[in-house]
Amino acid sequence: MPAAPAAPAGTAAADPSTAAAVAAGITPCRVTRKEYVRELDRLQTELVRMQEWIRHTGFRLVVVFEGRDTAGKGGTIKRILDRLNARQCRVVALGTPTERERTQWYFQRYLVHLPAAGEIVLFDRSWYNRAGVERVMGFCTDDEYDDFLRTCPQLERALVRSGIVLVKYWLSLSDEEQERRFQERIDNPGKRWKLSAMDLQARARWVDFAAAKDEMFAYTDIRAAPWHVVDADDKRTARLNLISHLLSIVPYGDVPHDRVVLPPRQEKAYKRPPIDSQTWVPRRYVRG
């Protein structure tokens, strides 16, 4: 893809994502919609290679997706999963805890979903609910919140020591872009289901959520499992940036494959029943 023109003086300082690219020796590329599709296709092929390597080596990968409502977590996860084997890569998106789960140790219901050897687990929101929505909306006590901030870094260090690679992404969204996406959900019947009463409360408490995120980072942005912030104002480039970054973290390589030879199809005396004896789906559409 062609390189973008050099940014004017001062741009990198104002745009930390661009500054991070410059520091890493990366030249940002402008992508059209057509180029986005082509680059996504390439990255998804690399994700398949990564998954094959993870399965082959017994690697264990956990990816946490956090961010404000409408930041694009679900859309990014869908693009990651698109070509992967669902038996080895799964999404964990837990709902409101049950009465039984409320009596458990807070982290307990999340830890049961951690990967075994050769697996990838993607958390669409995670144990960080306690530092975000639960804290702001008063769903946990001050003592529970304080205990979370003390325990979470210790727990994550323990996960990393056990051999799990833990990658945490925060999808960052501007006030104006979230407003536009909320309005789109209101106006689009195909997206209206995404808009919950909790989303509206989060919108009304924008500053409280921002302060909660800052405090969460202060305690949990640790060397063993740092937060990686993704500029999510543009969904397409956010997906490309996140996926390419994830691929750069996992040290995957090629996996040896046996040569595949199709066996001859079986030839045997067999008479099929009439095809009209089966119940067929009506052909509403035909190829144009």
GROMACS .gro file of C-alpha atoms in nm:
model
  288
    1MET     CA    1   0.000   0.000   0.000
    2PRO     CA    2   0.127   0.354  -0.065
    3ALA     CA    3   0.274   0.540   0.229
    4ALA     CA    4   0.085   0.834   0.367
    5PRO     CA    5   0.237   1.179   0.325
    6ALA     CA    6   0.464   1.291   0.607
    7ALA     CA    7   0.269   1.435   0.899
    8PRO     CA    8   0.313   1.805   0.966
    9ALA     CA    9   0.531   1.912   1.255
   10GLY     CA   10   0.360   1.856   1.587
   11THR     CA   11   0.113   1.599   1.457
   12ALA     CA   12   0.282   1.305   1.624
   13ALA     CA   13   0.273   1.476   1.961
   14ALA     CA   14  -0.099   1.545   1.923
   15ASP     CA   15  -0.169   1.194   1.792
   16PRO     CA   16  -0.012   0.932   2.023
   17SER     CA   17  -0.102   0.648   1.787
   18THR     CA   18   0.099   0.809   1.508
   19ALA     CA   19   0.379   0.886   1.753
   20ALA     CA   20   0.390   0.517   1.851
   21ALA     CA   21   0.418   0.421   1.483
   22VAL     CA   22   0.705   0.665   1.428
   23ALA     CA   23   0.885   0.535   1.737
   24ALA     CA   24   0.849   0.178   1.605
   25GLY     CA   25   0.978   0.275   1.262
   26ILE     CA   26   0.638   0.225   1.099
   27THR     CA   27   0.517   0.450   0.819
   28PRO     CA   28   0.138   0.487   0.839
   29CYS     CA   29  -0.050   0.397   0.520
   30ARG     CA   30  -0.372   0.551   0.398
   31VAL     CA   31  -0.623   0.285   0.295
   32THR     CA   32  -0.928   0.311   0.074
   33ARG     CA   33  -1.224   0.081   0.126
   34LYS     CA   34  -1.090  -0.151  -0.145
   35GLU     CA   35  -0.743  -0.154   0.010
   36TYR     CA   36  -0.898  -0.223   0.351
   37VAL     CA   37  -1.068  -0.537   0.218
   38ARG     CA   38  -0.744  -0.655   0.058
   39GLU     CA   39  -0.534  -0.590   0.369
   40LEU     CA   40  -0.793  -0.750   0.598
   41ASP     CA   41  -0.787  -1.058   0.376
   42ARG     CA   42  -0.408  -1.076   0.413
   43LEU     CA   43  -0.421  -1.032   0.791
   44GLN     CA   44  -0.692  -1.295   0.829
   45THR     CA   45  -0.473  -1.540   0.641
   46GLU     CA   46  -0.193  -1.461   0.886
   47LEU     CA   47  -0.434  -1.523   1.174
   48VAL     CA   48  -0.495  -1.873   1.036
   49ARG     CA   49  -0.119  -1.932   1.028
   50MET     CA   50  -0.098  -1.802   1.384
   51GLN     CA   51  -0.374  -2.036   1.503
   52GLU     CA   52  -0.210  -2.336   1.337
   53TRP     CA   53   0.117  -2.252   1.512
   54ILE     CA   54  -0.061  -2.209   1.847
   55ARG     CA   55  -0.231  -2.546   1.808
   56HIS     CA   56   0.095  -2.712   1.702
   57THR     CA   57   0.306  -2.568   1.987
   58GLY     CA   58   0.050  -2.573   2.271
   59PHE     CA   59   0.070  -2.196   2.309
   60ARG     CA   60  -0.205  -2.037   2.522
   61LEU     CA   61  -0.336  -1.694   2.424
   62VAL     CA   62  -0.586  -1.468   2.601
   63VAL     CA   63  -0.695  -1.141   2.441
   64VAL     CA   64  -0.902  -0.894   2.641
   65PHE     CA   65  -1.113  -0.635   2.456
   66GLU     CA   66  -1.231  -0.336   2.655
   67GLY     CA   67  -1.349   0.015   2.569
   68ARG     CA   68  -1.650   0.239   2.568
   69ASP     CA   69  -1.982   0.127   2.424
   70THR     CA   70  -1.984   0.141   2.040
   71ALA     CA   71  -1.602   0.139   2.029
   72GLY     CA   72  -1.606  -0.157   1.788
   73LYS     CA   73  -1.503  -0.447   2.010
   74GLY     CA   74  -1.759  -0.688   1.865
   75GLY     CA   75  -1.684  -0.596   1.504
   76THR     CA   76  -1.311  -0.643   1.554
   77ILE     CA   77  -1.363  -0.981   1.723
   78LYS     CA   78  -1.583  -1.093   1.431
   79ARG     CA   79  -1.305  -1.012   1.184
   80ILE     CA   80  -1.053  -1.204   1.391
   81LEU     CA   81  -1.280  -1.509   1.411
   82ASP     CA   82  -1.387  -1.501   1.048
   83ARG     CA   83  -1.157  -1.782   0.926
   84LEU     CA   84  -1.043  -1.939   1.250
   85ASN     CA   85  -1.138  -2.280   1.384
   86ALA     CA   86  -1.407  -2.223   1.648
   87ARG     CA   87  -1.293  -2.537   1.833
   88GLN     CA   88  -0.960  -2.374   1.910
   89CYS     CA   89  -1.057  -2.006   1.926
   90ARG     CA   90  -1.362  -1.902   2.123
   91VAL     CA   91  -1.523  -1.582   2.246
   92VAL     CA   92  -1.622  -1.528   2.608
   93ALA     CA   93  -1.890  -1.260   2.650
   94LEU     CA   94  -2.045  -1.310   2.992
   95GLY     CA   95  -2.374  -1.154   3.090
   96THR     CA   96  -2.499  -1.036   3.426
   97PRO     CA   97  -2.378  -1.272   3.701
   98THR     CA   98  -2.633  -1.515   3.841
   99GLU     CA   99  -2.727  -1.526   4.208
  100ARG     CA  100  -2.489  -1.818   4.254
  101GLU     CA  101  -2.205  -1.638   4.076
  102ARG     CA  102  -2.252  -1.334   4.298
  103THR     CA  103  -2.153  -1.550   4.595
  104GLN     CA  104  -1.831  -1.670   4.427
  105TRP     CA  105  -1.488  -1.511   4.432
  106TYR     CA  106  -1.518  -1.232   4.177
  107PHE     CA  107  -1.265  -1.369   3.926
  108GLN     CA  108  -1.395  -1.725   3.948
  109ARG     CA  109  -1.645  -1.716   3.663
  110TYR     CA  110  -1.384  -1.572   3.428
  111LEU     CA  111  -1.100  -1.811   3.514
  112VAL     CA  112  -1.297  -2.122   3.411
  113HIS     CA  113  -1.282  -1.992   3.052
  114LEU     CA  114  -0.903  -1.968   3.032
  115PRO     CA  115  -0.744  -2.164   2.746
  116ALA     CA  116  -0.584  -2.505   2.752
  117ALA     CA  117  -0.279  -2.583   2.538
  118GLY     CA  118  -0.326  -2.481   2.176
  119GLU     CA  119  -0.626  -2.255   2.239
  120ILE     CA  120  -0.714  -1.887   2.197
  121VAL     CA  121  -0.973  -1.713   2.414
  122LEU     CA  122  -1.109  -1.368   2.327
  123PHE     CA  123  -1.282  -1.184   2.612
  124ASP     CA  124  -1.548  -0.943   2.484
  125ARG     CA  125  -1.535  -0.747   2.809
  126SER     CA  126  -1.379  -0.923   3.102
  127TRP     CA  127  -1.303  -0.904   3.473
  128TYR     CA  128  -1.247  -0.532   3.411
  129ASN     CA  129  -1.624  -0.486   3.438
  130ARG     CA  130  -1.558  -0.432   3.807
  131ALA     CA  131  -1.330  -0.135   3.737
  132GLY     CA  132  -1.574   0.014   3.486
  133VAL     CA  133  -1.948  -0.032   3.484
  134GLU     CA  134  -1.969  -0.187   3.832
  135ARG     CA  135  -1.766   0.094   3.986
  136VAL     CA  136  -1.948   0.379   3.811
  137MET     CA  137  -2.299   0.236   3.844
  138GLY     CA  138  -2.256   0.131   4.207
  139PHE     CA  139  -2.290  -0.243   4.141
  140CYS     CA  140  -2.001  -0.317   4.375
  141THR     CA  141  -1.896  -0.182   4.714
  142ASP     CA  142  -1.589   0.032   4.774
  143ASP     CA  143  -1.424  -0.262   4.950
  144GLU     CA  144  -1.492  -0.492   4.654
  145TYR     CA  145  -1.352  -0.235   4.417
  146ASP     CA  146  -1.038  -0.180   4.626
  147ASP     CA  147  -0.985  -0.554   4.649
  148PHE     CA  148  -1.012  -0.579   4.271
  149LEU     CA  149  -0.741  -0.317   4.220
  150ARG     CA  150  -0.512  -0.502   4.462
  151THR     CA  151  -0.582  -0.849   4.326
  152CYS     CA  152  -0.603  -0.794   3.951
  153PRO     CA  153  -0.233  -0.715   3.886
  154GLN     CA  154  -0.125  -1.008   4.105
  155LEU     CA  155  -0.364  -1.242   3.924
  156GLU     CA  156  -0.249  -1.130   3.580
  157ARG     CA  157   0.116  -1.173   3.676
  158ALA     CA  158   0.030  -1.526   3.793
  159LEU     CA  159  -0.140  -1.601   3.461
  160VAL     CA  160   0.167  -1.485   3.271
  161ARG     CA  161   0.398  -1.688   3.495
  162SER     CA  162   0.187  -1.996   3.420
  163GLY     CA  163   0.269  -1.956   3.050
  164ILE     CA  164  -0.044  -1.776   2.929
  165VAL     CA  165   0.018  -1.482   2.697
  166LEU     CA  166  -0.225  -1.209   2.806
  167VAL     CA  167  -0.290  -0.924   2.563
  168LYS     CA  168  -0.516  -0.636   2.671
  169TYR     CA  169  -0.669  -0.386   2.427
  170TRP     CA  170  -0.853  -0.066   2.508
  171LEU     CA  171  -1.044   0.069   2.208
  172SER     CA  172  -1.041   0.446   2.247
  173LEU     CA  173  -1.333   0.646   2.110
  174SER     CA  174  -1.396   1.019   2.094
  175ASP     CA  175  -1.709   1.179   2.237
  176GLU     CA  176  -1.824   1.295   1.893
  177GLU     CA  177  -1.779   0.956   1.726
  178GLN     CA  178  -1.962   0.773   2.004
  179GLU     CA  179  -2.249   1.020   1.965
  180ARG     CA  180  -2.266   0.944   1.593
  181ARG     CA  181  -2.263   0.567   1.650
  182PHE     CA  182  -2.528   0.584   1.919
  183GLN     CA  183  -2.750   0.782   1.682
  184GLU     CA  184  -2.687   0.525   1.409
  185ARG     CA  185  -2.803   0.248   1.643
  186ILE     CA  186  -3.118   0.442   1.722
  187ASP     CA  187  -3.198   0.500   1.354
  188ASN     CA  188  -3.096   0.159   1.215
  189PRO     CA  189  -3.339  -0.128   1.294
  190GLY     CA  190  -3.060  -0.377   1.225
  191LYS     CA  191  -2.845  -0.226   1.500
  192ARG     CA  192  -3.107  -0.111   1.750
  193TRP     CA  193  -3.070  -0.430   1.954
  194LYS     CA  194  -2.714  -0.321   2.040
  195LEU     CA  195  -2.843  -0.019   2.232
  196SER     CA  196  -2.921  -0.106   2.593
  197ALA     CA  197  -3.040   0.095   2.890
  198MET     CA  198  -2.691   0.055   3.034
  199ASP     CA  199  -2.543   0.213   2.722
  200LEU     CA  200  -2.757   0.521   2.777
  201GLN     CA  201  -2.645   0.540   3.140
  202ALA     CA  202  -2.284   0.512   3.028
  203ARG     CA  203  -2.342   0.800   2.790
  204ALA     CA  204  -2.495   1.011   3.065
  205ARG     CA  205  -2.192   0.941   3.289
  206TRP     CA  206  -1.920   0.996   3.032
  207VAL     CA  207  -1.682   1.175   3.269
  208ASP     CA  208  -1.731   0.920   3.549
  209PHE     CA  209  -1.639   0.639   3.310
  210ALA     CA  210  -1.336   0.832   3.188
  211ALA     CA  211  -1.213   0.879   3.545
  212ALA     CA  212  -1.274   0.510   3.621
  213LYS     CA  213  -1.072   0.408   3.314
  214ASP     CA  214  -0.783   0.633   3.418
  215GLU     CA  215  -0.773   0.482   3.767
  216MET     CA  216  -0.797   0.131   3.624
  217PHE     CA  217  -0.497   0.199   3.401
  218ALA     CA  218  -0.299   0.343   3.691
  219TYR     CA  219  -0.325   0.011   3.878
  220THR     CA  220  -0.338  -0.249   3.600
  221ASP     CA  221  -0.112  -0.119   3.322
  222ILE     CA  222   0.166  -0.352   3.435
  223ARG     CA  223   0.481  -0.465   3.256
  224ALA     CA  224   0.374  -0.831   3.253
  225ALA     CA  225   0.041  -0.742   3.087
  226PRO     CA  226   0.032  -0.382   2.963
  227TRP     CA  227  -0.268  -0.207   2.814
  228HIS     CA  228  -0.252  -0.142   2.439
  229VAL     CA  229  -0.469   0.153   2.336
  230VAL     CA  230  -0.623   0.146   1.987
  231ASP     CA  231  -0.755   0.460   1.817
  232ALA     CA  232  -1.103   0.336   1.727
  233ASP     CA  233  -1.260   0.645   1.573
  234ASP     CA  234  -1.230   0.479   1.232
  235LYS     CA  235  -1.352   0.120   1.253
  236ARG     CA  236  -1.168  -0.015   0.951
  237THR     CA  237  -0.822   0.111   1.036
  238ALA     CA  238  -0.877   0.022   1.403
  239ARG     CA  239  -0.935  -0.341   1.302
  240LEU     CA  240  -0.626  -0.347   1.082
  241ASN     CA  241  -0.408  -0.183   1.346
  242LEU     CA  242  -0.525  -0.414   1.624
  243ILE     CA  243  -0.494  -0.736   1.424
  244SER     CA  244  -0.150  -0.646   1.289
  245HIS     CA  245  -0.036  -0.561   1.642
  246LEU     CA  246  -0.168  -0.892   1.778
  247LEU     CA  247   0.017  -1.079   1.504
  248SER     CA  248   0.336  -0.895   1.600
  249ILE     CA  249   0.307  -1.007   1.963
  250VAL     CA  250   0.262  -1.380   1.900
  251PRO     CA  251   0.592  -1.534   1.779
  252TYR     CA  252   0.422  -1.767   1.532
  253GLY     CA  253   0.583  -1.940   1.236
  254ASP     CA  254   0.509  -2.199   0.972
  255VAL     CA  255   0.387  -2.541   1.080
  256PRO     CA  256   0.493  -2.855   0.889
  257HIS     CA  257   0.207  -3.017   0.699
  258ASP     CA  258   0.189  -3.365   0.554
  259ARG     CA  259   0.125  -3.382   0.182
  260VAL     CA  260  -0.248  -3.428   0.125
  261VAL     CA  261  -0.364  -3.676  -0.139
  262LEU     CA  262  -0.734  -3.725  -0.198
  263PRO     CA  263  -0.827  -4.096  -0.189
  264PRO     CA  264  -1.036  -4.232  -0.478
  265ARG     CA  265  -1.408  -4.201  -0.424
  266GLN     CA  266  -1.573  -4.524  -0.317
  267GLU     CA  267  -1.744  -4.720  -0.591
  268LYS     CA  268  -2.017  -4.947  -0.462
  269ALA     CA  269  -2.359  -5.067  -0.566
  270TYR     CA  270  -2.600  -4.817  -0.414
  271LYS     CA  271  -2.931  -4.670  -0.524
  272ARG     CA  272  -3.030  -4.333  -0.389
  273PRO     CA  273  -3.392  -4.261  -0.300
  274PRO     CA  274  -3.575  -4.016  -0.529
  275ILE     CA  275  -3.464  -3.660  -0.455
  276ASP     CA  276  -3.826  -3.544  -0.437
  277SER     CA  277  -3.875  -3.772  -0.134
  278GLN     CA  278  -3.681  -3.517   0.075
  279THR     CA  279  -3.800  -3.182   0.208
  280TRP     CA  280  -3.616  -2.909   0.017
  281VAL     CA  281  -3.575  -2.545   0.109
  282PRO     CA  282  -3.766  -2.327  -0.141
  283ARG     CA  283  -3.534  -2.168  -0.394
  284ARG     CA  284  -3.607  -1.802  -0.328
  285TYR     CA  285  -3.284  -1.687  -0.488
  286VAL     CA  286  -3.083  -1.794  -0.789
  287ARG     CA  287  -2.740  -1.686  -0.899
  288GLY     CA  288  -2.753  -1.385  -1.129
   0.00000   0.00000   0.00000
